[in-house]
Amino acid sequence: MTRGPVDRFIDAIEMTAAVFLAVVTAITFVSVILRYIFAWQIPDSYDFGSLLLGILIFWGIAGASYRGEHITVDLLWSVAPPALKRAMDVFADLLTLACLGAFTWMMAVKVLSTLNDNVQTFDLRLPVWIFYFVAWIGLAAAILLLAVRTVRLLLRPDRAVRHANPQPLE
Amino acid sequence: MSPDGVAVIGFVALFALMLLRVPVGIAMGFVGLVGFGYLAGPGPAMNLLAQSPIRTATSGEFAVIPMFLLMGALASTSGMSRELFRAANSFLGHFKGGLGIATIAACGGFAAICGSSVATAATFSSVAYPEMRRYGYPQSFATGVVAAGGTLGIMIPPSTVLAVYGLITEQDIGKLFVAGIIPGLVAVTMYIITINIIGAARPAFLPAGPRSSWSERAAALRDIWAVTLLFLFIIGGLYGGLFTATEAAGAGAGGAFIIALLRGRLTRAGFWQSCVETVRTTAAVFTILIGALLFGYFLTITQTPQKVTSFLTGLGLGRYGVLILIMVMYLVLGCIMDAMAMIILTIPIIFPVIKALGFDPIWFGVIIVMTVELGLIHPPVGMNVFVIKSVVKDVKISTIFYGVLPFVITDILRLAILIALPVLATFLPSHM
Amino acid sequence: QDKPIELRLSHWVPPSHPLQKAMEDWGASIEKASGGSIKYKVFPAQQLGKAFDHYDMARDGIADVTYINPGYQPGRFPVIGAGELPFLIADAKGGSQALDAWYRKYAAAEMKDVKFCLGFVHDPGAIHSRTKKVMVPGDIKGMKIRPAHATIAAFVTQLGGTNVQAGAPEVRDVLEKGVADAVTFPWGSVPLFGIDKVVKYHMDVPLYVTTFAWVMNKSRYDSMSVAQKKVIDEHCTNEWALKVAAPWADFEAAGRGKIKAEAGHEVYGVSAEQLAEWRKAAEPLHKNWADGVRKVRLDPDAVFKELQESLTKYKAAY
Ligand code: NA
Ligand code: NA
């Protein structure tokens, strides 16, 4: 299958999330080392770690939504005839889209209220809203990608991303 | 309508949506918010959406999940699973069914650095399965062994399922991990005995491989220092009180990275691929966690956990009667649901019951992992079985389920042993 | 006949905490005074949301009345932050009344999204150390400390120490593992969370208090009948601030004696010169606070003077 602009976009999103993951891990790893060898702690390492975790999760959700990699119960779906399968897929995608839409909207409200309420990190007193905003971008991307997926599913089922394999979780 | 009625409708709607293949996390979040909105007003429900998910996603202690996942991915990418299998095979391969025994042993070793059972199963379907086929093992047995060996991934620490259980119930993750060590070894032993029994019962069924020389064995042993070091580093650090669980995960992932790098086993592409895979799994887990918390707030205002507790404890079945009832419920749920989703959905409701009955929460963590493990390999939905099917294309699902059946029986037996002898789980953590 | 209402009261400490009982008593008194038209249900232990979010939960109606720690969110509630300044408040009961009486008029602006009900403080907390006896500000240099709130965190940073963040239940763990060397905690909470098993040295000086408030969802209050509003108003008073704070204060204060009685603990005071050194070291915090208050266009000197007068009035100044 040729890789279109949407695929390149999703690759970029996932790669960025991967970088955030590497940074979170590095911060934790280095903190342990510094603590044992130099008895020193990185200021705000806890806040940084958790805020970056939030970003990588929301960006990761964009990828999972586009690929249909969310955990599902496939009992009925796997025995359904193709037409019903497709109907179920469209229904699930539309409900997911609606939920993510409401979530993205309320998260935007949260970003703004965090800005207005002057919420800061503990040590360095950095504004928290910036981190929330970056996380929000992931959600906005998720909506965009899910919309693309749903439209493809409706109009061009042959090109829709299907991920029938279960995604390893535990 | 009474809150009880709303809660019942909520559960019915949740299962209906899940059966329509709405993602589990989305279904939980949606039903949770609608239910909360019905009882507390739509404004508060929408605002819950502004507060709860970002708080869940930015909980520092939850970072333990992606970092343990990353450690497993790095260990797999850098070939540690292959080395373990080679070492186990050089010592055990010449016995009857020896490759199967070696697969179980290597799965156990790999589980000591990988927190995911599906990842363990996937890894060994490509590492051990082809070898077993090459030596003429039946397909059902070979896939069954890998599926069962895979479940060790969440039993032997580190374990993402135990970590999530600890996070939800506010139990010490370090203690939970240490509690899993002896039951994990019991599992390995019992699986090996099972293979011996199969070999004895059906003499022509399982072949034996060639015997390795001592120099081959020594060479294979030398290769597994990295795995040994990593395991001792993490579990020793947790047991000895050197790290918190989050730090252990970070140190483990960092350690796996450095070891792989020093041994020249990690390409740039391999590293980033491991990170991307981890991000994907993390996103899937957190979607469920976020949804489950929203659903949980709905249950909280309907007081469902309290009511379930008083209902179950009031049945007059006794402590163990209720426990068995709960485990049967998990087995039924395991017919349709993923293990992690099951834990996240049910523990907030079940845990208060367990506490009210006076069971040890650490022990119950081990019990619940063993129960959901069974769900990974019993039909009709068994995540490990599906993963093996996705790697080994020419096998029928029913063949795998047939092959794993003896191990399902062993698992049930092991569960009974752990219930009869809780000390197997509680002994080590009580010495921390 | 008033429309019957059920209030969701939410807090984030365990149900065994004295606050649970205080909240139940408060709710029961309201139920009685309203002739049963206002019922209540207490949701403890973060069941309805995380500790950090409790102000927003009341604002957004997720709960109707919540227990908040304004210090969790540095920068958001500048005025009430005065209560957190070190070596200021010596006693929880008088301190609660003083804080409540003083803060009421500022709450209208600073906590404008909610109806402020009452404010209080806990029994003064001290520094409890695992590794060394802290006598003077200079001793903090190089130490890893789990601070009580943002003001103490800033104090630690300023004195050359580093902050370790951990929720109360995790404090023992981080001390045991050497992630932290010391913790600032009220006395009763030390044995409650098993921290007495891992620390040795306790500086018996009222280092700090933490400020708390109960706040209520505005539209819920507005939707009530006149009679119901009156009942709520009669339960959001300075007297109730004392009633809410007192059992907890007694519980914490009892912890000091408990620790003194345990073997292997050193509870010590500091000399007048050393105390002067501490007070001097804390001056920049006062300046930080004043800067924050200036940003909301208030005169920090006047605001602070009022607090001091209130503390003197209720005999709670240190
Ligand atoms: Na494991
Ligand atoms: Na199953």
PDB file of N, CA and C in Angstrom, chain B residues 244-289:
ATOM      1  N   THR B 244      11.851   3.020  44.253  1.00  0.00           N
ATOM      2  CA  THR B 244      10.397   2.920  44.161  1.00  0.00           C
ATOM      3  C   THR B 244      10.090   2.188  42.855  1.00  0.00           C
ATOM      4  N   ALA B 245       8.841   1.782  42.676  1.00  0.00           N
ATOM      5  CA  ALA B 245       8.486   1.012  41.479  1.00  0.00           C
ATOM      6  C   ALA B 245       8.739   1.828  40.201  1.00  0.00           C
ATOM      7  N   THR B 246       8.388   3.092  40.220  1.00  0.00           N
ATOM      8  CA  THR B 246       8.600   3.928  39.040  1.00  0.00           C
ATOM      9  C   THR B 246      10.081   4.029  38.714  1.00  0.00           C
ATOM     10  N   GLU B 247      10.879   4.193  39.762  1.00  0.00           N
ATOM     11  CA  GLU B 247      12.326   4.268  39.537  1.00  0.00           C
ATOM     12  C   GLU B 247      12.867   2.947  39.002  1.00  0.00           C
ATOM     13  N   ALA B 248      12.334   1.833  39.535  1.00  0.00           N
ATOM     14  CA  ALA B 248      12.793   0.530  39.057  1.00  0.00           C
ATOM     15  C   ALA B 248      12.500   0.389  37.577  1.00  0.00           C
ATOM     16  N   ALA B 249      11.305   0.853  37.163  1.00  0.00           N
ATOM     17  CA  ALA B 249      10.945   0.773  35.751  1.00  0.00           C
ATOM     18  C   ALA B 249      11.878   1.631  34.903  1.00  0.00           C
ATOM     19  N   GLY B 250      12.148   2.844  35.369  1.00  0.00           N
ATOM     20  CA  GLY B 250      13.052   3.729  34.631  1.00  0.00           C
ATOM     21  C   GLY B 250      14.461   3.166  34.577  1.00  0.00           C
ATOM     22  N   ALA B 251      14.916   2.661  35.730  1.00  0.00           N
ATOM     23  CA  ALA B 251      16.259   2.087  35.785  1.00  0.00           C
ATOM     24  C   ALA B 251      16.349   0.852  34.902  1.00  0.00           C
ATOM     25  N   GLY B 252      15.279   0.033  34.904  1.00  0.00           N
ATOM     26  CA  GLY B 252      15.273  -1.180  34.084  1.00  0.00           C
ATOM     27  C   GLY B 252      15.312  -0.858  32.599  1.00  0.00           C
ATOM     28  N   ALA B 253      14.482   0.100  32.184  1.00  0.00           N
ATOM     29  CA  ALA B 253      14.459   0.474  30.771  1.00  0.00           C
ATOM     30  C   ALA B 253      15.798   1.088  30.369  1.00  0.00           C
ATOM     31  N   GLY B 254      16.322   1.973  31.225  1.00  0.00           N
ATOM     32  CA  GLY B 254      17.617   2.580  30.950  1.00  0.00           C
ATOM     33  C   GLY B 254      18.708   1.513  30.910  1.00  0.00           C
ATOM     34  N   GLY B 255      18.647   0.567  31.856  1.00  0.00           N
ATOM     35  CA  GLY B 255      19.635  -0.503  31.909  1.00  0.00           C
ATOM     36  C   GLY B 255      19.578  -1.373  30.666  1.00  0.00           C
ATOM     37  N   ALA B 256      18.358  -1.740  30.243  1.00  0.00           N
ATOM     38  CA  ALA B 256      18.213  -2.568  29.043  1.00  0.00           C
ATOM     39  C   ALA B 256      18.790  -1.840  27.827  1.00  0.00           C
ATOM     40  N   PHE B 257      18.549  -0.533  27.775  1.00  0.00           N
ATOM     41  CA  PHE B 257      19.070   0.275  26.674  1.00  0.00           C
ATOM     42  C   PHE B 257      20.594   0.266  26.667  1.00  0.00           C
ATOM     43  N   ILE B 258      21.201   0.516  27.822  1.00  0.00           N
ATOM     44  CA  ILE B 258      22.657   0.609  27.889  1.00  0.00           C
ATOM     45  C   ILE B 258      23.307  -0.737  27.572  1.00  0.00           C
ATOM     46  N   ILE B 259      22.740  -1.815  28.141  1.00  0.00           N
ATOM     47  CA  ILE B 259      23.304  -3.147  27.882  1.00  0.00           C
ATOM     48  C   ILE B 259      23.247  -3.471  26.388  1.00  0.00           C
ATOM     49  N   ALA B 260      22.064  -3.204  25.797  1.00  0.00           N
ATOM     50  CA  ALA B 260      21.918  -3.499  24.370  1.00  0.00           C
ATOM     51  C   ALA B 260      22.894  -2.679  23.537  1.00  0.00           C
ATOM     52  N   LEU B 261      23.077  -1.438  23.956  1.00  0.00           N
ATOM     53  CA  LEU B 261      23.972  -0.541  23.222  1.00  0.00           C
ATOM     54  C   LEU B 261      25.425  -1.024  23.329  1.00  0.00           C
ATOM     55  N   LEU B 262      25.841  -1.375  24.554  1.00  0.00           N
ATOM     56  CA  LEU B 262      27.214  -1.817  24.775  1.00  0.00           C
ATOM     57  C   LEU B 262      27.522  -3.108  24.024  1.00  0.00           C
ATOM     58  N   ARG B 263      26.494  -3.967  23.895  1.00  0.00           N
ATOM     59  CA  ARG B 263      26.720  -5.230  23.191  1.00  0.00           C
ATOM     60  C   ARG B 263      26.551  -5.069  21.687  1.00  0.00           C
ATOM     61  N   GLY B 264      26.268  -3.855  21.249  1.00  0.00           N
ATOM     62  CA  GLY B 264      26.115  -3.617  19.818  1.00  0.00           C
ATOM     63  C   GLY B 264      24.887  -4.288  19.236  1.00  0.00           C
ATOM     64  N   ARG B 265      23.855  -4.457  20.061  1.00  0.00           N
ATOM     65  CA  ARG B 265      22.669  -5.177  19.605  1.00  0.00           C
ATOM     66  C   ARG B 265      21.514  -4.240  19.271  1.00  0.00           C
ATOM     67  N   LEU B 266      21.747  -2.941  19.383  1.00  0.00           N
ATOM     68  CA  LEU B 266      20.621  -2.026  19.220  1.00  0.00           C
ATOM     69  C   LEU B 266      20.910  -1.041  18.089  1.00  0.00           C
ATOM     70  N   THR B 267      20.110  -1.148  17.029  1.00  0.00           N
ATOM     71  CA  THR B 267      20.230  -0.165  15.955  1.00  0.00           C
ATOM     72  C   THR B 267      19.366   1.033  16.310  1.00  0.00           C
ATOM     73  N   ARG B 268      19.639   2.138  15.638  1.00  0.00           N
ATOM     74  CA  ARG B 268      18.830   3.325  15.844  1.00  0.00           C
ATOM     75  C   ARG B 268      17.359   3.007  15.523  1.00  0.00           C
ATOM     76  N   ALA B 269      17.163   2.326  14.390  1.00  0.00           N
ATOM     77  CA  ALA B 269      15.789   1.999  13.983  1.00  0.00           C
ATOM     78  C   ALA B 269      15.126   1.077  15.003  1.00  0.00           C
ATOM     79  N   GLY B 270      15.903   0.095  15.495  1.00  0.00           N
ATOM     80  CA  GLY B 270      15.358  -0.840  16.474  1.00  0.00           C
ATOM     81  C   GLY B 270      14.936  -0.122  17.737  1.00  0.00           C
ATOM     82  N   PHE B 271      15.749   0.837  18.165  1.00  0.00           N
ATOM     83  CA  PHE B 271      15.420   1.593  19.369  1.00  0.00           C
ATOM     84  C   PHE B 271      14.115   2.359  19.199  1.00  0.00           C
ATOM     85  N   TRP B 272      14.024   3.101  18.091  1.00  0.00           N
ATOM     86  CA  TRP B 272      12.821   3.923  17.913  1.00  0.00           C
ATOM     87  C   TRP B 272      11.587   3.066  17.687  1.00  0.00           C
ATOM     88  N   GLN B 273      11.802   1.911  17.030  1.00  0.00           N
ATOM     89  CA  GLN B 273      10.677   1.004  16.839  1.00  0.00           C
ATOM     90  C   GLN B 273      10.143   0.528  18.206  1.00  0.00           C
ATOM     91  N   SER B 274      11.061   0.211  19.112  1.00  0.00           N
ATOM     92  CA  SER B 274      10.646  -0.202  20.458  1.00  0.00           C
ATOM     93  C   SER B 274       9.868   0.916  21.143  1.00  0.00           C
ATOM     94  N   CYS B 275      10.356   2.153  20.997  1.00  0.00           N
ATOM     95  CA  CYS B 275       9.674   3.286  21.635  1.00  0.00           C
ATOM     96  C   CYS B 275       8.274   3.469  21.044  1.00  0.00           C
ATOM     97  N   VAL B 276       8.164   3.382  19.715  1.00  0.00           N
ATOM     98  CA  VAL B 276       6.863   3.594  19.071  1.00  0.00           C
ATOM     99  C   VAL B 276       5.876   2.504  19.501  1.00  0.00           C
ATOM    100  N   GLU B 277       6.355   1.247  19.517  1.00  0.00           N
ATOM    101  CA  GLU B 277       5.477   0.161  19.954  1.00  0.00           C
ATOM    102  C   GLU B 277       4.981   0.396  21.374  1.00  0.00           C
ATOM    103  N   THR B 278       5.910   0.854  22.227  1.00  0.00           N
ATOM    104  CA  THR B 278       5.535   1.106  23.616  1.00  0.00           C
ATOM    105  C   THR B 278       4.503   2.223  23.704  1.00  0.00           C
ATOM    106  N   VAL B 279       4.694   3.272  22.898  1.00  0.00           N
ATOM    107  CA  VAL B 279       3.723   4.376  22.895  1.00  0.00           C
ATOM    108  C   VAL B 279       2.336   3.848  22.510  1.00  0.00           C
ATOM    109  N   ARG B 280       2.303   2.988  21.491  1.00  0.00           N
ATOM    110  CA  ARG B 280       1.005   2.463  21.044  1.00  0.00           C
ATOM    111  C   ARG B 280       0.314   1.675  22.147  1.00  0.00           C
ATOM    112  N   THR B 281       1.082   0.774  22.787  1.00  0.00           N
ATOM    113  CA  THR B 281       0.484  -0.012  23.857  1.00  0.00           C
ATOM    114  C   THR B 281       0.066   0.895  25.012  1.00  0.00           C
ATOM    115  N   THR B 282       0.934   1.857  25.334  1.00  0.00           N
ATOM    116  CA  THR B 282       0.621   2.779  26.427  1.00  0.00           C
ATOM    117  C   THR B 282      -0.677   3.529  26.148  1.00  0.00           C
ATOM    118  N   ALA B 283      -0.821   4.010  24.916  1.00  0.00           N
ATOM    119  CA  ALA B 283      -2.041   4.748  24.565  1.00  0.00           C
ATOM    120  C   ALA B 283      -3.256   3.853  24.731  1.00  0.00           C
ATOM    121  N   ALA B 284      -3.128   2.591  24.319  1.00  0.00           N
ATOM    122  CA  ALA B 284      -4.263   1.676  24.433  1.00  0.00           C
ATOM    123  C   ALA B 284      -4.604   1.429  25.900  1.00  0.00           C
ATOM    124  N   VAL B 285      -3.582   1.240  26.736  1.00  0.00           N
ATOM    125  CA  VAL B 285      -3.840   1.001  28.165  1.00  0.00           C
ATOM    126  C   VAL B 285      -4.474   2.228  28.817  1.00  0.00           C
ATOM    127  N   PHE B 286      -3.927   3.398  28.508  1.00  0.00           N
ATOM    128  CA  PHE B 286      -4.431   4.599  29.173  1.00  0.00           C
ATOM    129  C   PHE B 286      -5.821   4.990  28.687  1.00  0.00           C
ATOM    130  N   THR B 287      -6.159   4.657  27.440  1.00  0.00           N
ATOM    131  CA  THR B 287      -7.528   4.929  26.998  1.00  0.00           C
ATOM    132  C   THR B 287      -8.494   4.175  27.905  1.00  0.00           C
ATOM    133  N   ILE B 288      -8.136   2.942  28.236  1.00  0.00           N
ATOM    134  CA  ILE B 288      -9.005   2.168  29.126  1.00  0.00           C
ATOM    135  C   ILE B 288      -8.975   2.732  30.538  1.00  0.00           C
ATOM    136  N   LEU B 289      -7.778   3.091  31.008  1.00  0.00           N
ATOM    137  CA  LEU B 289      -7.677   3.646  32.358  1.00  0.00           C
ATOM    138  C   LEU B 289      -8.508   4.914  32.492  1.00  0.00           C
TER     139      LEU B 289
END
